Structure formats: C-alpha cells, structure tokens
Coordinates of C-alpha atoms and ligand atoms in Angstrom, one line a residue:
X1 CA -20.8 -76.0 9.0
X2 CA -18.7 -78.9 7.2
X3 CA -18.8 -78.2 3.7
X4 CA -18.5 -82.4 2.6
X5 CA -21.1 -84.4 2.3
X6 CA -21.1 -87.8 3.9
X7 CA -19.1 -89.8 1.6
X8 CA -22.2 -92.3 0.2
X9 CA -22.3 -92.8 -2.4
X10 CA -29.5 -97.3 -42.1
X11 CA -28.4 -93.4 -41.2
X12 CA -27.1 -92.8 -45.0
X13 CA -25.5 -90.0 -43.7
X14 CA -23.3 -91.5 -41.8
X15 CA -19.8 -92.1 -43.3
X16 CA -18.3 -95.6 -42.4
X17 CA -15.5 -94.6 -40.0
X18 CA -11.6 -96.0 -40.4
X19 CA -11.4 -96.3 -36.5
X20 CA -11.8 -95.3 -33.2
X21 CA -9.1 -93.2 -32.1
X22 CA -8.8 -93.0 -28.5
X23 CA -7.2 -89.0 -29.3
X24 CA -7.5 -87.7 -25.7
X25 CA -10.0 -89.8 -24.3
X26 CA -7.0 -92.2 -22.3
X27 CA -6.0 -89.2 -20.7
X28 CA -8.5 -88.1 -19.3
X29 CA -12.1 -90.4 -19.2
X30 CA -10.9 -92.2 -16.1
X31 CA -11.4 -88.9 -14.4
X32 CA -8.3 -88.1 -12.1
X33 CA -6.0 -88.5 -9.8
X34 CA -7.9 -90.2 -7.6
X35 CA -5.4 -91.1 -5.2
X36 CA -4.2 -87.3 -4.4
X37 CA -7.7 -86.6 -4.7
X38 CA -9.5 -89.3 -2.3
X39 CA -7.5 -88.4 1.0
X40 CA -8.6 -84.3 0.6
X41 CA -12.1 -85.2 1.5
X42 CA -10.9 -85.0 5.6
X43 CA -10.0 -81.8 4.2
X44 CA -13.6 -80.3 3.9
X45 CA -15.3 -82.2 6.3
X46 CA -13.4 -80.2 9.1
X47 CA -14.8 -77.0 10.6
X48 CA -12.5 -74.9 8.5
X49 CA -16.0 -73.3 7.2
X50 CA -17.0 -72.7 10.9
X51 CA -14.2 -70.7 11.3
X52 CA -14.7 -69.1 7.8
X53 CA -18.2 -68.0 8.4
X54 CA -17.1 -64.7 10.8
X55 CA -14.4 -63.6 7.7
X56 CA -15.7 -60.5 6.2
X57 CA -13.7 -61.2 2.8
X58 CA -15.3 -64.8 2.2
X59 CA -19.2 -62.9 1.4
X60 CA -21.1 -65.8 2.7
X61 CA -24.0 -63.1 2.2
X62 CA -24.1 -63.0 -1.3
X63 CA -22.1 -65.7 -2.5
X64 CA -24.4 -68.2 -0.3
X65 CA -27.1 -66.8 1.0
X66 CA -28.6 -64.5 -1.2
X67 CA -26.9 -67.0 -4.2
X68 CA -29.1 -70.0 -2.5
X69 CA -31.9 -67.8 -2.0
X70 CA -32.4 -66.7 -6.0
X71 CA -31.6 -70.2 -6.7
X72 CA -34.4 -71.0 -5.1
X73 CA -36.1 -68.1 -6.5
X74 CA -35.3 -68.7 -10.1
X75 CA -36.5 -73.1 -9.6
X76 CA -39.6 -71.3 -8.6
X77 CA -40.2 -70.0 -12.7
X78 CA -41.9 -72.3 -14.2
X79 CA -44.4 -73.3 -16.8
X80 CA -45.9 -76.1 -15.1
X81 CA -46.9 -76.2 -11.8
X82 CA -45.3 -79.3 -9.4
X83 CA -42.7 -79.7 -11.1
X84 CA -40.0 -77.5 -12.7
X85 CA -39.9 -76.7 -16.6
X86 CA -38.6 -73.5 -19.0
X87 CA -38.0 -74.2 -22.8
X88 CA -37.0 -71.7 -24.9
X89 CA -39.3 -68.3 -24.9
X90 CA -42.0 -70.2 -22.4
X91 CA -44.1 -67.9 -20.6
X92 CA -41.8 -68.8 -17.7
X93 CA -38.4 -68.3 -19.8
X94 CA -39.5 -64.8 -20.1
X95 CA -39.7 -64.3 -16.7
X96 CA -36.5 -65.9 -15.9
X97 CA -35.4 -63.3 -18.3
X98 CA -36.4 -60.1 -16.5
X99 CA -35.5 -61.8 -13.1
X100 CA -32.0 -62.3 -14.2
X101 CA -31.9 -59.2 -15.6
X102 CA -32.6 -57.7 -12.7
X103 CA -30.3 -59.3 -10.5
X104 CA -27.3 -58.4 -13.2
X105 CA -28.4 -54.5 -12.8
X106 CA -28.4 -55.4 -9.0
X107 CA -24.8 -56.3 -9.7
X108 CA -23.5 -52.8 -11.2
X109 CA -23.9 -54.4 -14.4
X110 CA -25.1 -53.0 -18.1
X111 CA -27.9 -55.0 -19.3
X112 CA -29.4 -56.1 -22.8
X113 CA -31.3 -59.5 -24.2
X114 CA -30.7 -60.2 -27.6
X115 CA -33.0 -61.6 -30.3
X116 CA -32.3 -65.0 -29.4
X117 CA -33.5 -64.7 -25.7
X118 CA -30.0 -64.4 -24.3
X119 CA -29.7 -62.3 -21.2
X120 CA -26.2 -60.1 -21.2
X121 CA -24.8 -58.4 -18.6
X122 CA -21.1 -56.3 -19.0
X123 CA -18.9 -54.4 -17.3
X124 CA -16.4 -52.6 -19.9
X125 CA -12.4 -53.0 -18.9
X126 CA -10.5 -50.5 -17.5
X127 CA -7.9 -51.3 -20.5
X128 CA -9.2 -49.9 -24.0
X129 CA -10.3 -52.7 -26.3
X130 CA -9.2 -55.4 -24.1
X131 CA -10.8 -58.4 -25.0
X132 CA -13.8 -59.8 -23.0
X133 CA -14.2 -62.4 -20.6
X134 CA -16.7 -64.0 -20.8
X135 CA -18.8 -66.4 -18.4
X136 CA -22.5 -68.2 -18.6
X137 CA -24.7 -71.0 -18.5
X138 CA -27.8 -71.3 -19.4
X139 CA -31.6 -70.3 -18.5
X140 CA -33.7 -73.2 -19.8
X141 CA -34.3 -76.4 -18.4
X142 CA -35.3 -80.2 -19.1
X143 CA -39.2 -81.0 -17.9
X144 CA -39.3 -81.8 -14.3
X145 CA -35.5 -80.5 -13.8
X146 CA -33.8 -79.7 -10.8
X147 CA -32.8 -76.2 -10.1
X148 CA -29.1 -76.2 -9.9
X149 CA -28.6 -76.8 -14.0
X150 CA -27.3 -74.0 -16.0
X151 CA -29.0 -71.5 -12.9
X152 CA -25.7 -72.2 -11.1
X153 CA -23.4 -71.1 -13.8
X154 CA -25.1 -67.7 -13.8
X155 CA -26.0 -67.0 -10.5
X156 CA -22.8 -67.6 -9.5
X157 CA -21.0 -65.5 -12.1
X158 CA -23.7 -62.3 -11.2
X159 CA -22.9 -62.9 -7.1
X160 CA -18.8 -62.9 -8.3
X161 CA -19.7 -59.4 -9.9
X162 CA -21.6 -57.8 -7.5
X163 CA -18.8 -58.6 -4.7
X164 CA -16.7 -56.5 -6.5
X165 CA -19.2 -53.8 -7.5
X166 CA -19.9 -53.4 -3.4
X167 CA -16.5 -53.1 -3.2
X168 CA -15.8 -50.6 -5.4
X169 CA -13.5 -52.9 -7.5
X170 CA -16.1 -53.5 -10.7
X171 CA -14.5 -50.3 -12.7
X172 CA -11.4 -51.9 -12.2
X173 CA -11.4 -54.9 -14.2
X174 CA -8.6 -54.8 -16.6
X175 CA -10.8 -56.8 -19.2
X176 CA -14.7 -56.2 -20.2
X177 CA -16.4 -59.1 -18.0
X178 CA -19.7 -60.2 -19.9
X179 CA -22.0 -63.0 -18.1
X180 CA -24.6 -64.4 -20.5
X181 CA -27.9 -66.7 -19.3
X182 CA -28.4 -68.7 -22.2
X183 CA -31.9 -69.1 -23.7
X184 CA -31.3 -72.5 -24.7
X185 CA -29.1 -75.8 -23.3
X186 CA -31.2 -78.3 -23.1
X187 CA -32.8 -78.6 -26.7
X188 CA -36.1 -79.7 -24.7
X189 CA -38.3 -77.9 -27.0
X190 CA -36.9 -78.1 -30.6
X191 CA -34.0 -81.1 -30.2
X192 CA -31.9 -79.4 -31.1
X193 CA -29.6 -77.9 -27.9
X194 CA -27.8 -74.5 -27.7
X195 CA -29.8 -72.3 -29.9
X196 CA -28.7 -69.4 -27.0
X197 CA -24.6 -69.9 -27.0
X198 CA -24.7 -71.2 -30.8
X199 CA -26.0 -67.4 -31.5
X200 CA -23.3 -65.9 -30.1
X201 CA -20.2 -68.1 -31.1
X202 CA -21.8 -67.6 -35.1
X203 CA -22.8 -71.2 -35.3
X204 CA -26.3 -70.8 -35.7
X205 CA -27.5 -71.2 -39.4
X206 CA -30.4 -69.3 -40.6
X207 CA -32.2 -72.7 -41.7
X208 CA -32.3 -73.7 -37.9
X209 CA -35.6 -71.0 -37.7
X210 CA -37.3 -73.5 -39.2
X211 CA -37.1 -75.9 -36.8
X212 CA -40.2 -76.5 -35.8
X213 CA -41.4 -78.3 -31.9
X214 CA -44.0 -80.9 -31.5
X215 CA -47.2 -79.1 -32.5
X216 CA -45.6 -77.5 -36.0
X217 CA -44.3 -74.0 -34.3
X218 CA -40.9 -73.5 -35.8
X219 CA -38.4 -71.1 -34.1
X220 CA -39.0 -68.4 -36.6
X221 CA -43.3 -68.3 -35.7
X222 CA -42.2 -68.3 -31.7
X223 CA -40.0 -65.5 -32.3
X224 CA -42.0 -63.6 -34.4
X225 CA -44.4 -64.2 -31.5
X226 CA -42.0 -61.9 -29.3
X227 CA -41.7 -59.3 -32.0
X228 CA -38.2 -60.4 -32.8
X229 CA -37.6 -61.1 -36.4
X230 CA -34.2 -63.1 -37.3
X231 CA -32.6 -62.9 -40.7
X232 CA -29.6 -63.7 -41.9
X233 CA -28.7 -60.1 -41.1
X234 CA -29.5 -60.0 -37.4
X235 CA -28.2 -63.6 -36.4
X236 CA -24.9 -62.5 -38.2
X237 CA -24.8 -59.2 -35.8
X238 CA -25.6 -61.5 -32.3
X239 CA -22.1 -63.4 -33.6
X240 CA -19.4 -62.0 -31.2
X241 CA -16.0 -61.4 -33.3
X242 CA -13.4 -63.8 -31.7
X243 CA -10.9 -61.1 -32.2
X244 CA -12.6 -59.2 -29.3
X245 CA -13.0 -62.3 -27.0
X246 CA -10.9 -63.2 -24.7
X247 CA -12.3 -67.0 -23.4
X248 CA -15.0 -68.2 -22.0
X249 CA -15.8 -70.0 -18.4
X250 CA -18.6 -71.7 -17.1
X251 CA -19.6 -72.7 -13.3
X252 CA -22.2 -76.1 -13.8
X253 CA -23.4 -78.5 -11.3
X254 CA -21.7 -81.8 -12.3
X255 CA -24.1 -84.1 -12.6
X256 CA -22.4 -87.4 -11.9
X257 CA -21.0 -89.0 -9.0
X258 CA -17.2 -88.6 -8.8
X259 CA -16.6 -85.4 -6.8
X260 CA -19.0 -86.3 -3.9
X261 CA -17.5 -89.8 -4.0
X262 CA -13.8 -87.9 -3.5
X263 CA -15.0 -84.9 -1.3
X264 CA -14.2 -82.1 -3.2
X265 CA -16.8 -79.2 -3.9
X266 CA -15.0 -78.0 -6.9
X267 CA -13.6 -79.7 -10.0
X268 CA -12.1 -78.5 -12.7
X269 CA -13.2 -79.8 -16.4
X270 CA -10.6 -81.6 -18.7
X271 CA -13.0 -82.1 -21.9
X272 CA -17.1 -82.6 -22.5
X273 CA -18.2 -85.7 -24.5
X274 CA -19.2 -85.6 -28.4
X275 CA -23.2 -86.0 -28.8
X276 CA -25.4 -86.8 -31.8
X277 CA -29.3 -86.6 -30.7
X278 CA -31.8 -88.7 -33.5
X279 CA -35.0 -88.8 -34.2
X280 CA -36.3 -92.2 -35.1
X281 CA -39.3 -93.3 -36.7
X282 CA -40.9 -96.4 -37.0
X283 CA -44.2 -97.0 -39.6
X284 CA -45.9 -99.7 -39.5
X285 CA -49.7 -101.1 -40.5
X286 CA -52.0 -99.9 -38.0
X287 CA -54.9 -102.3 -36.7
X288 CA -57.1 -103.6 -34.9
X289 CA -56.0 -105.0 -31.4
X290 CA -58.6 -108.0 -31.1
X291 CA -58.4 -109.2 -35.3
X292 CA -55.0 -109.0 -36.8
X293 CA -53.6 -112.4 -36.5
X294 CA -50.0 -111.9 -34.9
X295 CA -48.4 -113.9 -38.0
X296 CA -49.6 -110.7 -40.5
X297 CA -49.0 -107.7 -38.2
X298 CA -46.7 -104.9 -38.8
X299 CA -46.2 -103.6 -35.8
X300 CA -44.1 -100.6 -35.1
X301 CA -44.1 -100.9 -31.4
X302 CA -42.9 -104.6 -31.3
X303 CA -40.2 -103.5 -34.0
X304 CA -39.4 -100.4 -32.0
X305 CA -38.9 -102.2 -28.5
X306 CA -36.2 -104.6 -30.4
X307 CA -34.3 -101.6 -32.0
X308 CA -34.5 -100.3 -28.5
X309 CA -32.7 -103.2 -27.0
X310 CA -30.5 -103.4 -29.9
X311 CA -29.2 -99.9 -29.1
X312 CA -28.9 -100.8 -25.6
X313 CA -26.9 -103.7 -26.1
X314 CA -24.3 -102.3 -28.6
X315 CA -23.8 -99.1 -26.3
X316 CA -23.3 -101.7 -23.5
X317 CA -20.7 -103.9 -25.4
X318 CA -19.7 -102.3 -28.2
X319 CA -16.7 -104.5 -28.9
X320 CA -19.3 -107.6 -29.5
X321 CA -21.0 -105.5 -31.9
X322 CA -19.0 -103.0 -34.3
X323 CA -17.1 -104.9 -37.2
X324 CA -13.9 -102.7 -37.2
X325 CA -11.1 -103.2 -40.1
X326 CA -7.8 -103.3 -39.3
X327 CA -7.0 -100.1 -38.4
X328 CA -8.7 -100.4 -35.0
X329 CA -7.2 -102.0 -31.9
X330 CA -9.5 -103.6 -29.2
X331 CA -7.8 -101.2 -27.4
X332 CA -9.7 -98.6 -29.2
X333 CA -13.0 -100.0 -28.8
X334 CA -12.2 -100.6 -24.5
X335 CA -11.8 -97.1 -24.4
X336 CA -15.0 -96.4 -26.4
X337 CA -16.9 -98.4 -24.2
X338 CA -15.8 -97.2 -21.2
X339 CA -17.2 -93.1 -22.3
X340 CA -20.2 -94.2 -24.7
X341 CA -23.7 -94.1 -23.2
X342 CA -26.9 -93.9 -25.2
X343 CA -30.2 -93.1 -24.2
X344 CA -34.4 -93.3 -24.9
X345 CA -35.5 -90.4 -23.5
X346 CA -38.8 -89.7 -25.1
X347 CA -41.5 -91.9 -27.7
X348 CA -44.8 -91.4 -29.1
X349 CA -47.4 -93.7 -30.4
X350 CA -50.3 -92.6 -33.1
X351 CA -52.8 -93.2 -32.4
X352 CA -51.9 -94.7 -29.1
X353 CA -54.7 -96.4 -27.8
X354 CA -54.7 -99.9 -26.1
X355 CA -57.2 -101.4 -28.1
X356 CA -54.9 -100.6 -31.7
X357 CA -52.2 -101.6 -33.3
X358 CA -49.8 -98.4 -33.9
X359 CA -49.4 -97.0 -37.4
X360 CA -46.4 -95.3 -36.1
X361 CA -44.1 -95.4 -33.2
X362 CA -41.6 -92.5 -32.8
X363 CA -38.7 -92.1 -30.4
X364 CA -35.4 -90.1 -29.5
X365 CA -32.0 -91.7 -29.3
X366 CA -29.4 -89.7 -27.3
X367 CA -25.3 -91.0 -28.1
X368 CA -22.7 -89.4 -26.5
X369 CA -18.9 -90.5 -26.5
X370 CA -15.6 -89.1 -25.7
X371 CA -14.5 -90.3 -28.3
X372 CA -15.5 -88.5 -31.8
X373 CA -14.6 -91.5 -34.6
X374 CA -16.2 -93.8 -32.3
X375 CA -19.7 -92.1 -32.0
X376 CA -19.5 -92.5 -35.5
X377 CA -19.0 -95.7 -35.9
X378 CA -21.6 -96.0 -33.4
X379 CA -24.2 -94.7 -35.3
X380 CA -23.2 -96.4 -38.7
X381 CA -23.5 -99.9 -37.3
X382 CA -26.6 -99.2 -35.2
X383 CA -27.9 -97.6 -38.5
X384 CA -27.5 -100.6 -40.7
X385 CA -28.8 -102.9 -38.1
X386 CA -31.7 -100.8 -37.5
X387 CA -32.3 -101.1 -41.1
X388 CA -32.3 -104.5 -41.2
X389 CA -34.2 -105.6 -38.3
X390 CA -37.3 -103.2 -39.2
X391 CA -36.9 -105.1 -43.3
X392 CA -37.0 -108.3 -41.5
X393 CA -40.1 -107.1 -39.6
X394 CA -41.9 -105.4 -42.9
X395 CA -42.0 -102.3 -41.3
X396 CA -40.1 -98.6 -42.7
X397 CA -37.9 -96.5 -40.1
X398 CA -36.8 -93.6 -41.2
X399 CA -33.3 -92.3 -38.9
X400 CA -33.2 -89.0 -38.4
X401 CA -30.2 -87.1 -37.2
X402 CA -30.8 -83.6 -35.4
X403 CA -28.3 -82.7 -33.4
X404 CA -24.7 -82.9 -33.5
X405 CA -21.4 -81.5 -31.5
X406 CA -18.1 -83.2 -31.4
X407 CA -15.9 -83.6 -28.0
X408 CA -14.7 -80.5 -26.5
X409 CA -10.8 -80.1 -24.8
X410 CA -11.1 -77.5 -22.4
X411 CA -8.2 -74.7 -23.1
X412 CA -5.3 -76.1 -20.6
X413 CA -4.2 -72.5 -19.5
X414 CA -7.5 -71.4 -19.0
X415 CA -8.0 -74.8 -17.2
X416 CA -4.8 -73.9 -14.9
X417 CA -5.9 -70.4 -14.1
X418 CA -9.9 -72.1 -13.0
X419 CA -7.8 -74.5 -10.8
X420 CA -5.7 -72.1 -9.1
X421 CA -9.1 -70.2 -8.5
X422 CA -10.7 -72.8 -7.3
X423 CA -7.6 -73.9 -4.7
X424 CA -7.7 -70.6 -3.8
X425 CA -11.1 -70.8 -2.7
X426 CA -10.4 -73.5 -0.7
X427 CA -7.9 -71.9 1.2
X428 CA -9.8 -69.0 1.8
X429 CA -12.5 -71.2 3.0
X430 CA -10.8 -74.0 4.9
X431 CA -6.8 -72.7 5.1
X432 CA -3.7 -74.2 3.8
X433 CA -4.7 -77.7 1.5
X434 CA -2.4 -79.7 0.1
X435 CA -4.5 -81.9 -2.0
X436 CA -5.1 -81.1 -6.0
X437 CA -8.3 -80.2 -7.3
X438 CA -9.6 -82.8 -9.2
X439 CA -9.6 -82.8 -12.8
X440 CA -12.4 -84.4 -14.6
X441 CA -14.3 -85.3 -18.0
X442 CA -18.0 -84.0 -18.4
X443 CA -20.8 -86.9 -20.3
X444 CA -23.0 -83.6 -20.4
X445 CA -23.1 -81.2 -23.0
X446 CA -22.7 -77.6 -22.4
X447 CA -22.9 -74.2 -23.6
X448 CA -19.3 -74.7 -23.2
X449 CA -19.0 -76.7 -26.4
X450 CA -20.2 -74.1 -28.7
X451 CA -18.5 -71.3 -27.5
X452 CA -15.6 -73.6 -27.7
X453 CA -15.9 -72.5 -31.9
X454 CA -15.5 -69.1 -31.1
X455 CA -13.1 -68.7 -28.2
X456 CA -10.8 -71.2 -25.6
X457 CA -13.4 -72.1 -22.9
X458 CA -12.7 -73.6 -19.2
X459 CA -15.2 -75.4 -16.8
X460 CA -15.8 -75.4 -12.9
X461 CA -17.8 -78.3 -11.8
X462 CA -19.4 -78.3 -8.6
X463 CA -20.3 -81.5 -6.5
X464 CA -23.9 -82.6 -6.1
X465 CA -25.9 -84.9 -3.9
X466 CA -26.0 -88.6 -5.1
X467 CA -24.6 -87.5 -8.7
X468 CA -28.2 -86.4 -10.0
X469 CA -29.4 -84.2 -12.0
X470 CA -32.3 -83.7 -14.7
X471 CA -34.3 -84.7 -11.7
X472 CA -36.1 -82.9 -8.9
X473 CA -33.7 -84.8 -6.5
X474 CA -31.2 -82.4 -7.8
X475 CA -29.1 -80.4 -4.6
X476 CA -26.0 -78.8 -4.1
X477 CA -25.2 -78.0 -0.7
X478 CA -25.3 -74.1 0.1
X479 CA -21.2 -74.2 0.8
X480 CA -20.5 -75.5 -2.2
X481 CA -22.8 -73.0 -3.9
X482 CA -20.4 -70.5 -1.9
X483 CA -17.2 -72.2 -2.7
X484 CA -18.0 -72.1 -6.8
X485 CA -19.0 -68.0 -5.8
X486 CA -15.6 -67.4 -4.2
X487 CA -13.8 -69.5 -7.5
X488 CA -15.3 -67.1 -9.7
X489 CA -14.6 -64.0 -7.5
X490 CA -11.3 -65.3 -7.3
X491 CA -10.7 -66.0 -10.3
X492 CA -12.0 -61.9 -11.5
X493 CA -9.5 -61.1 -8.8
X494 CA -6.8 -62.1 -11.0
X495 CA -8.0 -59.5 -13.8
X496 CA -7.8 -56.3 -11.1
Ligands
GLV1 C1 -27.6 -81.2 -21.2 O1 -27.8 -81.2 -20.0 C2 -27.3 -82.4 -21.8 O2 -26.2 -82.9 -21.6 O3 -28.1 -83.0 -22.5
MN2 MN1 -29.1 -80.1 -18.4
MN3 MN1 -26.8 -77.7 -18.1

C-alpha cells in the first residue's frame, strides 16, 4: 500500500507596541526546505510499505490497525449525535476518559485522572529519579470536529507504549514515560484553551474557575458537578515540578496543506504561532424592524458587520493599515502579514428575531501571528478603530480579551532527536531515504505551548487530506497513522 497521497492539492489593555520584530519568524514561517523536500514525495509513493507490511518489527497491528481502529472508536464519543463534539467534562468527555484509560492499562501502563480531567498514564524509569518524558495531546474537541485532532497525539503515544510493553521492553526505559490526554485544547466551551496542559505546567490561576460558559456555569460549578473541588491547594499539587521533567513531545495532525503538498507523512515542528482569542460586544438600540426610520437606528448588527470587515481587511493587508513609528521596517510588517490570520468564528444576536432590530450583537475574534510584537500591534490598531467606527455609528462595544499565549520555539535538540525518529521511521518503513524531513511552523495552538512554561517541548506533525481539519472532512491515511506510531516507538527506543 503507497503511503503518499496523490499530490492535489479601543482594547485599553493593549500597550501601543514599538515594532514588529520579525525575531524568529524569517527563519522559519516560510516552512522549509522545500526543494530537498519536494523531490522525496517519489519516496513514499513507492511500494516500500508493501514490502514493509510482512516485517514483524514495523507492528502494523497496533501501530495501524488497532491505532485506526480506536481512532475510530474514540470519533465515535460524542455529545451530539451526527456530528462529532466533547468540551471539557461533557457527558461524552467522561467517557473518552475511561476509554483512554483503558487503552493506557491495556498498554502496561499505571493510570490516574486528575482534578482537571486529565488522563495520565506512566511507566516509572529504570534509572532512580530520572526525569520524565513526557508526551500528549489532548481529549476535547471543536463542535463538528474531525477525529484525528489531539486523538492522534495520544493514541499514538499509548500504541508506542504498548509495543514495548509486548515486548517486554516497557521496565526498561531508562526515564519515567508519562502520556497525558488533555481535558482541554480547544477552549470550545469556556474560551479560554488549555485548561488540561495549563494544570500541569502551573499556569492555571485559581481565578480561571470562574470562568463561566454560555449559560452562566463557571468551571468551579461543573467541577463541583464531578465531585472535584479545586483550590488554590489542589491546582498547586496537579503543577508538575520542572526539576523532575525531562521535556515534552506531542504527535498532532497538521492541519494545513504543506506536507501533503511535499509528500511527506511526518514533519517535524519549528515554532506554533502567538494567539489572543476576544470577545466582542456590540450594544446597540433595539427596535422595531417595520418603524425605526434607518436615519435614527442604532444598530448593532449593521455596526458589527463593518467591524467585521474591518478586521478582515487589516489582517489581510496589514501594511495599509497599522501606523508604525520609526522603529519598524516594511520589512517587519511583510513578514507579519505573511503569518497573521484572524478569524469570526462564532456570534449571537439578542433577541435575534427577523422582525427586530438587535439590542446586542456579540461575536468572537480569533488573531494568531508568528510574530508576538506584531499581534500586538494588531490588536491596538484594530482596537482603536473599532472604537471609532462603533462612536461614529452611536453604538457602545465593549472588547474583551480572553485568551492569550505568545509564539512557541520548539526546543532545537529535542526537535533533532523527533527528526531522527521520524527518518528513522521512514527507513524502517520504506528503506534507505535520502531526503530531509521537513521542518515546519504550526498557525494552530497546542498543548505544546503551555507545557512549553514548564519544560523544552518538540512536535511531530502528521500529513492530512486536503490540509483540513476542525471539520468532519478531516483524514489521515492509516500509513501515516503508522508512520507517526513507529516515530514515537522510535523515538522511546532511544531511552532503552
Ligand atoms: C486549536 O486547535 C486551535 O488552534 O485553536
Ligand atoms: Mn483543534
Ligand atoms: Mn489540536
């Protein structure tokens, strides 16, 4: 079986910001070495796998097959039906919970879920207080996701494990070897993402139970709900001491285009892009549809669809839009514009009925940028133009930030080590290649990014169909699923 694909396809808090330092993002946005890159995708469209399937040390039974099959299994959990959807502590997440569980005990491993919903599983190291390795992604999911997000990551990781516990070879890990499904990524519930990994790298404050989803349950009522109490006490004991961590990896589907587009199954990640999430609010005078003369409305949802386009427009040409001083070069602001992308994901009306004029319009802004400085001065010049168009239209808006994590580097040793894994995947798979693995940048966030604040992380990516994700459409083929197994296993194999 070839393992290619066809090659197809007025925020007062923000601080006015000096420039937009292009730091790291020149090395690495523009992905790769291409070149090397593009002439390896031959490489894996061979029958290298055919000849692969018949070797006994590649595990095609667990690290595709029975990895597929709980894949499969675990996009089944859901809390709606049709379509796929687990937020933090759903009725589904639990489930998710015990089935992972499971399949970590069914890997030799010593299980536990902490208060936050996290699912651990550990092997201890044959060394005495070596420090852990640690690997995850996350359970939760967006609303009508695909089932390849954050499931891969951990799936892939328990299926490394339980190749060595078959073989005998689990004891013999020189280092403790933790893998950790995350309760929460995707911040679909609360907006505000990695409640799970920010728990264990200590970056959780105590305020954030508080929080509180659509309908006025805050984190603290829907643990409570579990009978799990957090207080400042507990949330500091679920913080892992960085003294006894080693680093942290994480297998994710990649969710953009570029492997596919160079045939490779496997990439390895350079950096993940800063993201701030708001929330936005727009009040205006709510009316009636068939009286209010146009000339004396103040309508929300007029004023919101032109702070809408406004934000489209300066995320799509940002150097026609930010006034920079003259500490910023145009080069600065090319190289902003090539990472920045901002998105409006989600937006309520009250009372939302076609025969009124809204009081109130409310909607989510998503910003996400290589580069830090430049997010920033992102959000101060949309901020003050927001501000001024909903003046000039008579109507408040209130900007709301809720989320924030700066740009990640990926640890370059650690990033070494995943790419020597990952080649030697390859060549298990397929024989001798000659070709790099890619090196890439991530525009998604990760749990990645808050581990990074306790412990040097790396990154596998693996390829995906078309580039998409958050979608239904999502797919990775079942050899790549296998390939990202055998990266793992081969990367434990260097801690025997
Ligand atoms: C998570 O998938 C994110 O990047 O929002
Ligand atoms: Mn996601
Ligand atoms: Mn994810």
């Amino acid at each position: 079986m070839p393992i290619s694909h066809s090659t197809i396809n007025k925020n007062s808090k923000a601080p006015k910001p000096m420039c937009y330092s292009s730091i790291f993002f020149y090395s690495c946005l523009l992905l790769l070495s291409l070149s090397s890159a593009a002439a390896s995708a031959s490489i894996f469209s061979g029958n290298g796998t055919e000849n692969a399937e018949n070797r006994s040390d590649l595990f095609s039974e667990i690290l595709r097959d029975e990895a597929v099959e709980r894949l499969y299994e675990l996009g089944k959990v859901s809390d709606a039906s049709g379509y796929l959807e687990r937020t933090f502590f759903s009725p589904a997440s639990l489930r998710a919970i015990n089935l992972i569980r499971r399949w970590m005990e069914d890997a030799g491993l010593n299980t536990w879920v902490d208060q936050m919903g996290n699912v651990h599983g550990q092997v201890e190291g044959s060394i005495a207080n070596a420090e852990a390795l640690l690997i995850g992604s996350h359970l939760d999911t967006v609303v009508d996701a695909g089932m390849f997000d954050g499931s891969l990551g951990i799936i892939s990781a328990i299926s490394a494990l339980k190749v060595l516990y078959i073989n005998g070879k689990l004891g013999k890990l020189k280092r403790p070897v933790e893998v950790i499904a995350f309760s929460d990524e995707e911040g679909v519930r609360f907006q505000t993402t990695f409640l799970g990994s920010a728990s264990v790298a200590g970056i959780l404050p105590i305020t954030a139970m508080q929080i509180s989803d659509k309908r006025g349950v805050t984190i603290e009522d829907i643990l409570k709900e579990n009978s799990l109490e957090i207080t400042e006490g507990t949330l500091l004991q679920l913080k892992y001491d960085p003294r006894s961590v080693w680093g942290y990896v994480e297998v994710h589907i990649e969710q953009g285009p570029v492997l596919e587009r160079i045939g490779f199954p496997l990439g390895v990640v350079k950096g993940i892009a800063g993201q701030t999430r708001l929330k936005v609010k727009v009040r205006g005078s709510q009316g009636h549809a068939g009286t209010v003369p146009m000339s004396m409305r103040q309508d929300p949802m007029a004023a919101a669809a032109e702070l809408i386009v406004l934000l489209e427009s300066l995320c799509k040409h940002p150097e026609e839009h930010l006034s920079y001083d003259g500490h910023c070069s145009s080069f600065n602001v090319k190289s902003l514009a090539s990472s920045l992308v901002c998105t409006v994901g989600e937006i309520s009306t009250w009372p939302s009925a076609s025969n009124v004029i809204p009081g109130e319009v409310t909607y989510t802004v998503d910003i996400r940028a290589i580069d830090d400085s430049g997010r920033e001065a992102v959000i101060y010049e949309l901020s003050n133009r927001m501000y001024q168009i909903c003046e000039s239209r008579s109507v408040s808006c209130i900007i709301e930030r809720k989320h924030d994590a700066g740009s990640v580097v990926c640890d370059p040793e650690l990033s070494t080590q995943l790419k020597s894994a990952a080649y030697s995947a390859f060549k298990r798979m397929v024989g001798e290649i000659h070709d790099e693995v890619p090196m890439l940048m991530s525009g998604a966030g990760h749990d990645a990014m808050a581990m990074s604040r306790l412990t040097k992380v790396g990154m596998l990516f693996v390829r995906c169909r078309g580039g998409i994700s958050h979608s239904p459409e999502e797919h990775v083929l079942d050899d790549d699923v296998w390939a990202a197994g055998l990266a793992i296993l081969s990367f434990l194999e260097s801690f025997l």
